[in-house]
PDB file of C-alpha atoms and ligand atoms in Angstrom:
ATOM      1  CA  MET A  55     -91.791  80.691  61.542  1.00 73.00           C
ATOM      2  CA  THR A  56     -89.808  79.198  64.410  1.00 77.00           C
ATOM      3  CA  ASP A  57     -90.090  75.921  66.358  1.00 89.00           C
ATOM      4  CA  ARG A  58     -89.128  73.805  63.383  1.00 98.00           C
ATOM      5  CA  VAL A  59     -87.336  70.491  63.809  1.00 98.00           C
ATOM      6  CA  ALA A  60     -83.768  70.927  62.582  1.00 98.00           C
ATOM      7  CA  ILE A  61     -81.114  68.227  62.179  1.00 99.00           C
ATOM      8  CA  VAL A  62     -77.476  69.345  62.057  1.00 99.00           C
ATOM      9  CA  THR A  63     -74.748  66.798  61.295  1.00 99.00           C
ATOM     10  CA  GLY A  64     -71.211  67.309  62.579  1.00 98.00           C
ATOM     11  CA  ALA A  65     -72.694  69.519  65.295  1.00 98.00           C
ATOM     12  CA  ALA A  66     -70.198  68.754  68.077  1.00 98.00           C
ATOM     13  CA  GLN A  67     -67.653  71.407  67.074  1.00 97.00           C
ATOM     14  CA  GLY A  68     -66.699  74.015  64.507  1.00 97.00           C
ATOM     15  CA  ILE A  69     -69.199  75.219  61.918  1.00 98.00           C
ATOM     16  CA  GLY A  70     -71.871  72.654  62.845  1.00 98.00           C
ATOM     17  CA  ARG A  71     -71.848  73.746  66.458  1.00 98.00           C
ATOM     18  CA  GLY A  72     -72.172  77.388  65.382  1.00 98.00           C
ATOM     19  CA  ILE A  73     -75.109  76.520  63.126  1.00 98.00           C
ATOM     20  CA  ALA A  74     -76.820  74.639  65.964  1.00 98.00           C
ATOM     21  CA  HIS A  75     -76.461  77.721  68.176  1.00 98.00           C
ATOM     22  CA  ARG A  76     -77.940  79.984  65.502  1.00 98.00           C
ATOM     23  CA  LEU A  77     -80.930  77.702  64.840  1.00 98.00           C
ATOM     24  CA  ASP A  78     -81.459  77.354  68.600  1.00 98.00           C
ATOM     25  CA  ALA A  79     -81.443  81.158  68.961  1.00 98.00           C
ATOM     26  CA  LEU A  80     -84.051  81.337  66.184  1.00 98.00           C
ATOM     27  CA  GLY A  81     -86.339  79.077  68.245  1.00 97.00           C
ATOM     28  CA  HIS A  82     -85.989  75.803  66.361  1.00 98.00           C
ATOM     29  CA  ARG A  83     -85.867  72.365  68.016  1.00 98.00           C
ATOM     30  CA  LEU A  84     -82.419  70.854  67.480  1.00 98.00           C
ATOM     31  CA  VAL A  85     -81.297  67.341  66.693  1.00 98.00           C
ATOM     32  CA  LEU A  86     -77.504  67.103  66.781  1.00 98.00           C
ATOM     33  CA  LEU A  87     -75.672  64.256  65.059  1.00 98.00           C
ATOM     34  CA  ASP A  88     -71.938  63.601  65.390  1.00 98.00           C
ATOM     35  CA  ARG A  89     -69.539  60.694  65.771  1.00 98.00           C
ATOM     36  CA  ASP A  90     -67.812  62.351  68.772  1.00 98.00           C
ATOM     37  CA  ALA A  91     -70.157  61.379  71.623  1.00 98.00           C
ATOM     38  CA  GLY A  92     -68.406  63.373  74.370  1.00 98.00           C
ATOM     39  CA  ALA A  93     -68.191  66.659  72.448  1.00 98.00           C
ATOM     40  CA  LEU A  94     -71.751  66.135  71.214  1.00 98.00           C
ATOM     41  CA  THR A  95     -73.188  65.906  74.747  1.00 97.00           C
ATOM     42  CA  GLU A  96     -71.224  68.988  75.707  1.00 97.00           C
ATOM     43  CA  ALA A  97     -72.472  70.907  72.639  1.00 98.00           C
ATOM     44  CA  ALA A  98     -76.104  69.928  73.292  1.00 98.00           C
ATOM     45  CA  ALA A  99     -75.818  71.159  76.894  1.00 97.00           C
ATOM     46  CA  THR A 100     -74.905  74.682  75.692  1.00 97.00           C
ATOM     47  CA  LEU A 101     -78.205  75.176  73.821  1.00 98.00           C
ATOM     48  CA  SER A 102     -81.062  77.132  75.371  1.00 97.00           C
ATOM     49  CA  ARG A 103     -83.579  74.277  75.054  1.00 96.00           C
ATOM     50  CA  PRO A 104     -83.220  70.504  75.415  1.00 96.00           C
ATOM     51  CA  ALA A 105     -81.855  69.024  72.191  1.00 98.00           C
ATOM     52  CA  THR A 106     -81.706  65.468  70.898  1.00 98.00           C
ATOM     53  CA  ALA A 107     -78.090  64.309  70.550  1.00 98.00           C
ATOM     54  CA  ILE A 108     -77.321  61.118  68.649  1.00 98.00           C
ATOM     55  CA  ASP A 109     -73.784  59.882  68.197  1.00 98.00           C
ATOM     56  CA  LEU A 110     -73.330  58.128  64.880  1.00 98.00           C
ATOM     57  CA  ASP A 111     -71.183  57.934  61.794  1.00 98.00           C
ATOM     58  CA  VAL A 112     -73.074  59.651  58.951  1.00 98.00           C
ATOM     59  CA  ALA A 113     -71.533  57.121  56.550  1.00 98.00           C
ATOM     60  CA  ASP A 114     -73.255  54.217  58.337  1.00 98.00           C
ATOM     61  CA  PRO A 115     -76.525  53.519  56.441  1.00 98.00           C
ATOM     62  CA  ASP A 116     -78.210  51.581  59.250  1.00 98.00           C
ATOM     63  CA  ALA A 117     -77.296  54.116  61.928  1.00 98.00           C
ATOM     64  CA  VAL A 118     -78.563  57.025  59.792  1.00 98.00           C
ATOM     65  CA  SER A 119     -81.826  55.325  58.931  1.00 98.00           C
ATOM     66  CA  GLU A 120     -82.421  54.316  62.571  1.00 98.00           C
ATOM     67  CA  ALA A 121     -81.636  57.834  63.853  1.00 98.00           C
ATOM     68  CA  ILE A 122     -83.837  59.652  61.331  1.00 98.00           C
ATOM     69  CA  GLY A 123     -86.660  57.177  61.992  1.00 98.00           C
ATOM     70  CA  ARG A 124     -86.371  57.909  65.711  1.00 98.00           C
ATOM     71  CA  VAL A 125     -86.451  61.686  65.158  1.00 98.00           C
ATOM     72  CA  ALA A 126     -89.513  61.361  62.909  1.00 98.00           C
ATOM     73  CA  ARG A 127     -91.314  59.221  65.520  1.00 98.00           C
ATOM     74  CA  ASP A 128     -90.382  61.469  68.470  1.00 98.00           C
ATOM     75  CA  HIS A 129     -91.091  64.827  66.809  1.00 97.00           C
ATOM     76  CA  GLY A 130     -93.666  63.881  64.185  1.00 97.00           C
ATOM     77  CA  ARG A 131     -91.839  65.909  61.543  1.00 98.00           C
ATOM     78  CA  ILE A 132     -88.460  66.988  60.194  1.00 98.00           C
ATOM     79  CA  ASP A 133     -88.246  70.441  58.624  1.00 98.00           C
ATOM     80  CA  ILE A 134     -84.575  71.323  58.283  1.00 99.00           C
ATOM     81  CA  LEU A 135     -81.519  69.207  57.445  1.00 99.00           C
ATOM     82  CA  ILE A 136     -78.022  70.697  57.548  1.00 99.00           C
ATOM     83  CA  ASN A 137     -75.439  68.258  56.137  1.00 99.00           C
ATOM     84  CA  ASN A 138     -72.354  69.838  57.636  1.00 98.00           C
ATOM     85  CA  ALA A 139     -70.309  66.787  58.752  1.00 98.00           C
ATOM     86  CA  GLY A 140     -67.195  66.466  56.632  1.00 98.00           C
ATOM     87  CA  ILE A 141     -63.558  65.455  56.753  1.00 97.00           C
ATOM     88  CA  SER A 142     -60.468  66.748  54.987  1.00 95.00           C
ATOM     89  CA  PRO A 143     -57.394  64.659  55.820  1.00 94.00           C
ATOM     90  CA  ALA A 144     -54.483  66.957  56.712  1.00 88.00           C
ATOM     91  CA  HIS A 145     -51.286  66.292  54.784  1.00 89.00           C
ATOM     92  CA  GLY A 146     -48.924  68.794  56.356  1.00 82.00           C
ATOM     93  CA  GLY A 147     -51.106  71.731  55.226  1.00 79.00           C
ATOM     94  CA  ARG A 148     -50.627  70.963  51.520  1.00 86.00           C
ATOM     95  CA  SER A 149     -52.712  69.348  48.787  1.00 91.00           C
ATOM     96  CA  VAL A 150     -51.671  65.687  48.839  1.00 94.00           C
ATOM     97  CA  ALA A 151     -50.426  64.336  45.493  1.00 95.00           C
ATOM     98  CA  VAL A 152     -52.991  62.093  43.815  1.00 97.00           C
ATOM     99  CA  GLU A 153     -50.495  59.227  43.619  1.00 97.00           C
ATOM    100  CA  ASP A 154     -50.057  59.441  47.409  1.00 96.00           C
ATOM    101  CA  ILE A 155     -53.766  59.062  48.289  1.00 97.00           C
ATOM    102  CA  ALA A 156     -54.365  55.635  49.808  1.00 97.00           C
ATOM    103  CA  LEU A 157     -57.522  53.913  48.594  1.00 98.00           C
ATOM    104  CA  ASP A 158     -58.786  53.605  52.189  1.00 98.00           C
ATOM    105  CA  GLU A 159     -58.476  57.359  52.656  1.00 98.00           C
ATOM    106  CA  TRP A 160     -60.160  58.059  49.302  1.00 98.00           C
ATOM    107  CA  ASP A 161     -63.062  55.744  50.211  1.00 98.00           C
ATOM    108  CA  ARG A 162     -63.485  57.280  53.659  1.00 98.00           C
ATOM    109  CA  VAL A 163     -63.619  60.855  52.318  1.00 98.00           C
ATOM    110  CA  MET A 164     -66.234  59.763  49.742  1.00 98.00           C
ATOM    111  CA  ALA A 165     -68.217  57.910  52.405  1.00 98.00           C
ATOM    112  CA  VAL A 166     -68.376  60.762  54.910  1.00 98.00           C
ATOM    113  CA  ASN A 167     -68.616  63.833  52.640  1.00 98.00           C
ATOM    114  CA  LEU A 168     -70.760  62.476  49.826  1.00 98.00           C
ATOM    115  CA  THR A 169     -72.478  59.238  50.853  1.00 98.00           C
ATOM    116  CA  GLY A 170     -73.242  60.636  54.316  1.00 98.00           C
ATOM    117  CA  SER A 171     -75.200  63.540  52.809  1.00 99.00           C
ATOM    118  CA  PHE A 172     -77.007  61.194  50.418  1.00 99.00           C
ATOM    119  CA  LEU A 173     -78.024  58.897  53.297  1.00 99.00           C
ATOM    120  CA  THR A 174     -79.476  61.671  55.459  1.00 99.00           C
ATOM    121  CA  CYS A 175     -81.296  63.277  52.504  1.00 99.00           C
ATOM    122  CA  ARG A 176     -82.759  59.927  51.464  1.00 98.00           C
ATOM    123  CA  ALA A 177     -83.982  59.270  54.991  1.00 98.00           C
ATOM    124  CA  VAL A 178     -85.580  62.691  55.640  1.00 98.00           C
ATOM    125  CA  LEU A 179     -87.283  63.197  52.259  1.00 98.00           C
ATOM    126  CA  PRO A 180     -90.429  61.106  52.904  1.00 98.00           C
ATOM    127  CA  VAL A 181     -90.911  62.933  56.224  1.00 98.00           C
ATOM    128  CA  MET A 182     -90.380  66.394  54.694  1.00 98.00           C
ATOM    129  CA  LYS A 183     -92.687  65.558  51.773  1.00 98.00           C
ATOM    130  CA  ALA A 184     -95.410  64.485  54.203  1.00 98.00           C
ATOM    131  CA  GLY A 185     -95.073  67.858  55.929  1.00 98.00           C
ATOM    132  CA  GLY A 186     -95.125  69.771  52.625  1.00 98.00           C
ATOM    133  CA  TRP A 187     -92.160  71.943  53.661  1.00 98.00           C
ATOM    134  CA  GLY A 188     -88.431  71.413  53.932  1.00 98.00           C
ATOM    135  CA  ARG A 189     -85.020  73.038  53.825  1.00 98.00           C
ATOM    136  CA  ILE A 190     -81.871  71.060  53.000  1.00 99.00           C
ATOM    137  CA  VAL A 191     -78.432  72.691  53.132  1.00 99.00           C
ATOM    138  CA  ASN A 192     -75.481  70.584  51.970  1.00 99.00           C
ATOM    139  CA  PHE A 193     -71.862  71.526  52.544  1.00 99.00           C
ATOM    140  CA  SER A 194     -69.584  72.111  49.601  1.00 98.00           C
ATOM    141  CA  SER A 195     -66.332  74.068  49.951  1.00 98.00           C
ATOM    142  CA  MET A 196     -64.246  76.629  48.101  1.00 96.00           C
ATOM    143  CA  GLY A 197     -62.054  73.561  47.475  1.00 96.00           C
ATOM    144  CA  GLY A 198     -64.886  72.133  45.352  1.00 97.00           C
ATOM    145  CA  ARG A 199     -65.302  75.408  43.412  1.00 97.00           C
ATOM    146  CA  MET A 200     -61.716  76.226  42.425  1.00 96.00           C
ATOM    147  CA  ARG A 201     -58.222  74.748  42.578  1.00 93.00           C
ATOM    148  CA  SER A 202     -57.010  74.831  46.157  1.00 87.00           C
ATOM    149  CA  LEU A 203     -53.479  74.600  47.524  1.00 84.00           C
ATOM    150  CA  LEU A 204     -54.821  72.851  50.622  1.00 87.00           C
ATOM    151  CA  SER A 205     -57.469  70.387  49.448  1.00 91.00           C
ATOM    152  CA  GLY A 206     -56.685  66.899  48.258  1.00 96.00           C
ATOM    153  CA  ALA A 207     -58.326  65.656  45.045  1.00 97.00           C
ATOM    154  CA  HIS A 208     -60.585  63.333  47.063  1.00 98.00           C
ATOM    155  CA  TYR A 209     -61.896  66.201  49.192  1.00 97.00           C
ATOM    156  CA  ALA A 210     -62.343  68.430  46.115  1.00 98.00           C
ATOM    157  CA  ALA A 211     -64.175  65.645  44.261  1.00 98.00           C
ATOM    158  CA  THR A 212     -66.679  65.242  47.097  1.00 98.00           C
ATOM    159  CA  LYS A 213     -67.223  68.970  47.463  1.00 98.00           C
ATOM    160  CA  ALA A 214     -67.763  69.421  43.706  1.00 98.00           C
ATOM    161  CA  GLY A 215     -69.903  66.268  43.654  1.00 98.00           C
ATOM    162  CA  ILE A 216     -72.222  67.500  46.390  1.00 98.00           C
ATOM    163  CA  ILE A 217     -73.144  70.458  44.168  1.00 98.00           C
ATOM    164  CA  GLY A 218     -74.302  68.150  41.357  1.00 98.00           C
ATOM    165  CA  PHE A 219     -76.154  65.966  43.839  1.00 99.00           C
ATOM    166  CA  THR A 220     -77.909  68.987  45.332  1.00 99.00           C
ATOM    167  CA  ARG A 221     -78.989  70.371  41.936  1.00 98.00           C
ATOM    168  CA  VAL A 222     -80.674  67.121  40.924  1.00 98.00           C
ATOM    169  CA  LEU A 223     -82.307  66.809  44.333  1.00 99.00           C
ATOM    170  CA  ALA A 224     -83.529  70.428  44.212  1.00 99.00           C
ATOM    171  CA  GLY A 225     -85.192  69.818  40.849  1.00 98.00           C
ATOM    172  CA  GLN A 226     -86.923  66.689  42.103  1.00 98.00           C
ATOM    173  CA  VAL A 227     -88.433  68.158  45.288  1.00 98.00           C
ATOM    174  CA  ALA A 228     -89.209  71.774  44.346  1.00 98.00           C
ATOM    175  CA  ARG A 229     -92.941  71.073  43.997  1.00 98.00           C
ATOM    176  CA  ASP A 230     -93.021  69.427  47.420  1.00 98.00           C
ATOM    177  CA  GLY A 231     -92.197  72.717  49.139  1.00 98.00           C
ATOM    178  CA  ILE A 232     -88.625  71.598  49.747  1.00 98.00           C
ATOM    179  CA  THR A 233     -85.521  73.577  48.804  1.00 99.00           C
ATOM    180  CA  ALA A 234     -82.007  72.137  48.575  1.00 99.00           C
ATOM    181  CA  ASN A 235     -78.944  74.369  48.395  1.00 99.00           C
ATOM    182  CA  CYS A 236     -75.215  74.256  49.079  1.00 99.00           C
ATOM    183  CA  ILE A 237     -73.009  76.486  51.142  1.00 99.00           C
ATOM    184  CA  ALA A 238     -69.382  76.636  49.990  1.00 98.00           C
ATOM    185  CA  PRO A 239     -67.274  78.101  52.802  1.00 98.00           C
ATOM    186  CA  GLY A 240     -63.864  79.620  52.254  1.00 96.00           C
ATOM    187  CA  ARG A 241     -61.341  79.317  55.082  1.00 93.00           C
ATOM    188  CA  ILE A 242     -63.294  79.379  58.344  1.00 96.00           C
ATOM    189  CA  ASP A 243     -61.595  79.383  61.744  1.00 94.00           C
ATOM    190  CA  THR A 244     -62.422  75.895  63.122  1.00 92.00           C
ATOM    191  CA  PRO A 245     -60.499  72.904  64.517  1.00 84.00           C
ATOM    192  CA  GLN A 246     -60.460  71.374  61.001  1.00 76.00           C
ATOM    193  CA  SER A 247     -58.985  74.450  59.284  1.00 83.00           C
ATOM    194  CA  ARG A 248     -56.496  75.080  62.130  1.00 79.00           C
ATOM    195  CA  SER A 249     -54.976  71.667  61.410  1.00 74.00           C
ATOM    196  CA  PHE A 250     -53.822  73.029  58.028  1.00 72.00           C
ATOM    197  CA  GLY A 251     -51.816  76.036  59.343  1.00 70.00           C
ATOM    198  CA  GLY A 252     -50.273  78.602  56.906  1.00 66.00           C
ATOM    199  CA  ASP A 253     -52.659  81.469  57.755  1.00 73.00           C
ATOM    200  CA  GLU A 254     -50.277  84.394  57.050  1.00 79.00           C
ATOM    201  CA  THR A 255     -49.797  83.571  53.369  1.00 78.00           C
ATOM    202  CA  PHE A 256     -53.492  82.947  52.953  1.00 78.00           C
ATOM    203  CA  LEU A 257     -54.587  86.154  54.706  1.00 89.00           C
ATOM    204  CA  ALA A 258     -52.273  88.279  52.540  1.00 89.00           C
ATOM    205  CA  GLN A 259     -54.251  87.215  49.442  1.00 86.00           C
ATOM    206  CA  LEU A 260     -57.708  87.415  50.986  1.00 93.00           C
ATOM    207  CA  PRO A 261     -59.785  90.552  50.200  1.00 96.00           C
ATOM    208  CA  ALA A 262     -61.535  90.455  53.604  1.00 97.00           C
ATOM    209  CA  GLY A 263     -58.150  90.221  55.389  1.00 94.00           C
ATOM    210  CA  ARG A 264     -59.476  87.800  58.007  1.00 94.00           C
ATOM    211  CA  LEU A 265     -60.496  84.205  58.285  1.00 94.00           C
ATOM    212  CA  GLY A 266     -64.222  83.533  58.296  1.00 97.00           C
ATOM    213  CA  ALA A 267     -65.993  82.896  61.602  1.00 98.00           C
ATOM    214  CA  VAL A 268     -68.534  80.133  62.154  1.00 98.00           C
ATOM    215  CA  GLU A 269     -71.109  82.933  62.578  1.00 98.00           C
ATOM    216  CA  ASP A 270     -70.476  83.981  58.952  1.00 98.00           C
ATOM    217  CA  ILE A 271     -71.596  80.523  57.845  1.00 98.00           C
ATOM    218  CA  ALA A 272     -74.458  80.389  60.343  1.00 98.00           C
ATOM    219  CA  GLY A 273     -75.782  83.615  58.775  1.00 98.00           C
ATOM    220  CA  GLY A 274     -75.946  81.908  55.371  1.00 99.00           C
ATOM    221  CA  VAL A 275     -77.757  78.928  56.868  1.00 99.00           C
ATOM    222  CA  GLU A 276     -80.196  81.259  58.645  1.00 98.00           C
ATOM    223  CA  TYR A 277     -81.168  82.773  55.296  1.00 98.00           C
ATOM    224  CA  LEU A 278     -81.401  79.507  53.345  1.00 98.00           C
ATOM    225  CA  VAL A 279     -83.690  77.851  55.930  1.00 98.00           C
ATOM    226  CA  SER A 280     -85.947  80.891  56.249  1.00 98.00           C
ATOM    227  CA  ASP A 281     -89.336  81.443  54.622  1.00 97.00           C
ATOM    228  CA  ALA A 282     -87.703  84.367  52.768  1.00 98.00           C
ATOM    229  CA  ALA A 283     -85.609  81.844  50.775  1.00 98.00           C
ATOM    230  CA  ALA A 284     -88.602  79.844  49.494  1.00 98.00           C
ATOM    231  CA  TYR A 285     -87.706  80.603  45.845  1.00 98.00           C
ATOM    232  CA  VAL A 286     -83.971  79.895  46.275  1.00 98.00           C
ATOM    233  CA  THR A 287     -83.098  76.328  45.346  1.00 99.00           C
ATOM    234  CA  GLY A 288     -80.319  74.424  43.602  1.00 98.00           C
ATOM    235  CA  THR A 289     -77.848  77.215  44.271  1.00 98.00           C
ATOM    236  CA  VAL A 290     -74.410  77.481  45.858  1.00 98.00           C
ATOM    237  CA  LEU A 291     -73.880  80.238  48.403  1.00 98.00           C
ATOM    238  CA  ASP A 292     -70.156  81.123  48.420  1.00 98.00           C
ATOM    239  CA  ILE A 293     -69.080  82.549  51.796  1.00 98.00           C
ATOM    240  CA  ASN A 294     -65.367  83.245  51.552  1.00 97.00           C
ATOM    241  CA  GLY A 295     -64.432  86.889  52.247  1.00 97.00           C
ATOM    242  CA  GLY A 296     -64.045  87.559  48.508  1.00 97.00           C
ATOM    243  CA  HIS A 297     -61.400  84.908  47.852  1.00 95.00           C
ATOM    244  CA  TYR A 298     -63.433  83.202  45.136  1.00 95.00           C
ATOM    245  CA  MET A 299     -65.652  85.363  42.915  1.00 94.00           C
ATOM    246  CA  PRO A 300     -67.166  83.196  40.182  1.00 85.00           C
TER     247      PRO A 300
HETATM  248  N1  NAD B 614     -63.396  75.147  58.230  1.00 56.67           N
HETATM  249  C1  NAD B 614     -63.208  75.464  56.961  1.00 56.67           C
HETATM  250  O1  NAD B 614     -62.353  76.299  56.634  1.00 56.67           O
HETATM  251  C2  NAD B 614     -64.079  74.845  55.891  1.00 56.67           C
HETATM  252  C3  NAD B 614     -63.916  75.304  54.580  1.00 56.67           C
HETATM  253  C4  NAD B 614     -64.702  74.757  53.577  1.00 56.67           C
HETATM  254  C5  NAD B 614     -65.630  73.785  53.883  1.00 56.67           C
HETATM  255  N2  NAD B 614     -65.764  73.357  55.162  1.00 56.67           N
HETATM  256  C6  NAD B 614     -66.756  72.309  55.411  1.00 56.67           C
HETATM  257  O2  NAD B 614     -67.594  72.692  56.492  1.00 56.67           O
HETATM  258  C7  NAD B 614     -67.972  71.536  57.232  1.00 56.67           C
HETATM  259  C8  NAD B 614     -67.604  71.702  58.693  1.00 56.67           C
HETATM  260  O3  NAD B 614     -66.208  71.946  58.793  1.00 56.67           O
HETATM  261  P1  NAD B 614     -65.479  72.281  60.178  1.00 56.67           P
HETATM  262  O4  NAD B 614     -64.291  73.096  59.843  1.00 56.67           O
HETATM  263  O5  NAD B 614     -66.450  72.792  61.171  1.00 56.67           O
HETATM  264  O6  NAD B 614     -64.969  70.802  60.590  1.00 56.67           O
HETATM  265  P2  NAD B 614     -64.550  70.242  62.011  1.00 56.67           P
HETATM  266  O7  NAD B 614     -63.596  69.112  61.760  1.00 56.67           O
HETATM  267  O8  NAD B 614     -64.070  71.334  62.909  1.00 56.67           O
HETATM  268  O9  NAD B 614     -65.921  69.636  62.576  1.00 56.67           O
HETATM  269  C9  NAD B 614     -66.553  68.591  61.879  1.00 56.67           C
HETATM  270  C10 NAD B 614     -67.491  67.863  62.796  1.00 56.67           C
HETATM  271  O10 NAD B 614     -68.042  66.770  62.032  1.00 56.67           O
HETATM  272  C11 NAD B 614     -67.932  65.577  62.801  1.00 56.67           C
HETATM  273  N3  NAD B 614     -67.797  64.447  61.890  1.00 56.67           N
HETATM  274  C12 NAD B 614     -66.760  64.169  61.064  1.00 56.67           C
HETATM  275  N4  NAD B 614     -66.979  63.013  60.439  1.00 56.67           N
HETATM  276  C13 NAD B 614     -68.163  62.532  60.884  1.00 56.67           C
HETATM  277  C14 NAD B 614     -68.912  61.368  60.605  1.00 56.67           C
HETATM  278  N5  NAD B 614     -68.451  60.423  59.767  1.00 56.67           N
HETATM  279  N6  NAD B 614     -70.099  61.192  61.217  1.00 56.67           N
HETATM  280  C15 NAD B 614     -70.555  62.126  62.096  1.00 56.67           C
HETATM  281  N7  NAD B 614     -69.894  63.240  62.403  1.00 56.67           N
HETATM  282  C16 NAD B 614     -68.703  63.437  61.801  1.00 56.67           C
HETATM  283  C17 NAD B 614     -66.693  65.776  63.667  1.00 56.67           C
HETATM  284  O11 NAD B 614     -66.708  64.919  64.799  1.00 56.67           O
HETATM  285  C18 NAD B 614     -66.795  67.250  64.010  1.00 56.67           C
HETATM  286  O12 NAD B 614     -67.567  67.465  65.175  1.00 56.67           O
HETATM  287  C19 NAD B 614     -67.278  70.350  56.554  1.00 56.67           C
HETATM  288  O13 NAD B 614     -68.158  69.742  55.632  1.00 56.67           O
HETATM  289  C20 NAD B 614     -66.122  71.000  55.840  1.00 56.67           C
HETATM  290  O14 NAD B 614     -65.657  70.252  54.741  1.00 56.67           O
HETATM  291  C21 NAD B 614     -65.011  73.853  56.179  1.00 56.67           C
END
C-alpha cells in the first residue's frame, strides 16, 4: 500500500533526505523534520508532492509533541516514523578519549540520538495504535555494534542504547500492528561521514570496496516499512558493505 503518512527526522540532508526521496517515490505523504530550516525547505521542494516541513530540535519535548500533534490533526493518521536525526561530534576523525568528552557534549549526544527518538516514538504511538498499523525505524550505527576507530563513547552508547530501546518497544506494540526495528549503517557517504575523513584506510579493509550510498540505506527502510516486513520486528538491519558480520 502507498499513500501512507511518513515522518522522517533529520530529513534536510544526507541519509534522511535520501529516505524522504525513496518514500516519496513509493507514493507516501512526507512530513520532514529537521533543525536546519533552510536546508529543510530546500529538501521539501525537491519531492514530487507537497510535503510538510517542520523545523525543530528533536531533543525538545514541547516542540516534538506540538509537531506530532499537528501532523495527527492535519493528516488524521501517522503510519511511518523514521528516526534518522543524529549527531556524531567530529574529533579530528578519531574516537575521542573518554576523559576528553565534555559533559555538555555527552548530554547533547544523548539528547539528540537517544532522547529524540524516545520523544517522537512516545508522541506517535497513540496515533499509530488508533490506526492499527505502524512502522518505526530507529537509527543505530555500526559504531553501536562493534568497536569503532571513529566513534566516541557517547555516540556508541546512544547507538547501542537505541537497539535496547527498540527491542522493548517492539515487544510492547507487536499486537497493535506496529513493528519497530533498527537500521545500523556502516560508513555512508554523507556530510556527517565526510567530516571524519580517512577514507583510503577504511576502504582498504572494506569487503565491498566502496562507501555506502544513501540509496543503500533507503533500500533497507523501503523493506522495513513495507507490508512484506509485517513479521519483522525488534531486529537490527546491518547495512555496511560487509564490514561488520555478526
Ligand atoms: N553517514 C554515516 O556514515 C552513518 C553511519 C552510521 C550511522 N549513521 C546515522 O545515520 C543518521 C543520519 O546520518 P547522516 O550521515 O545522514 O547525518 P548528517 O549529519 O549528514 O544529517 C543529519 C541531519 O539531521 C539533522 N539533525 C541533527 N540534529 C538534529 C536535531 N537535534 N533535531 C533535528 N534535526 C537534527 C541535521 O540538521 C541533518 O540534516 C544518523 O543517526 C547517524 O548517526 C550515519
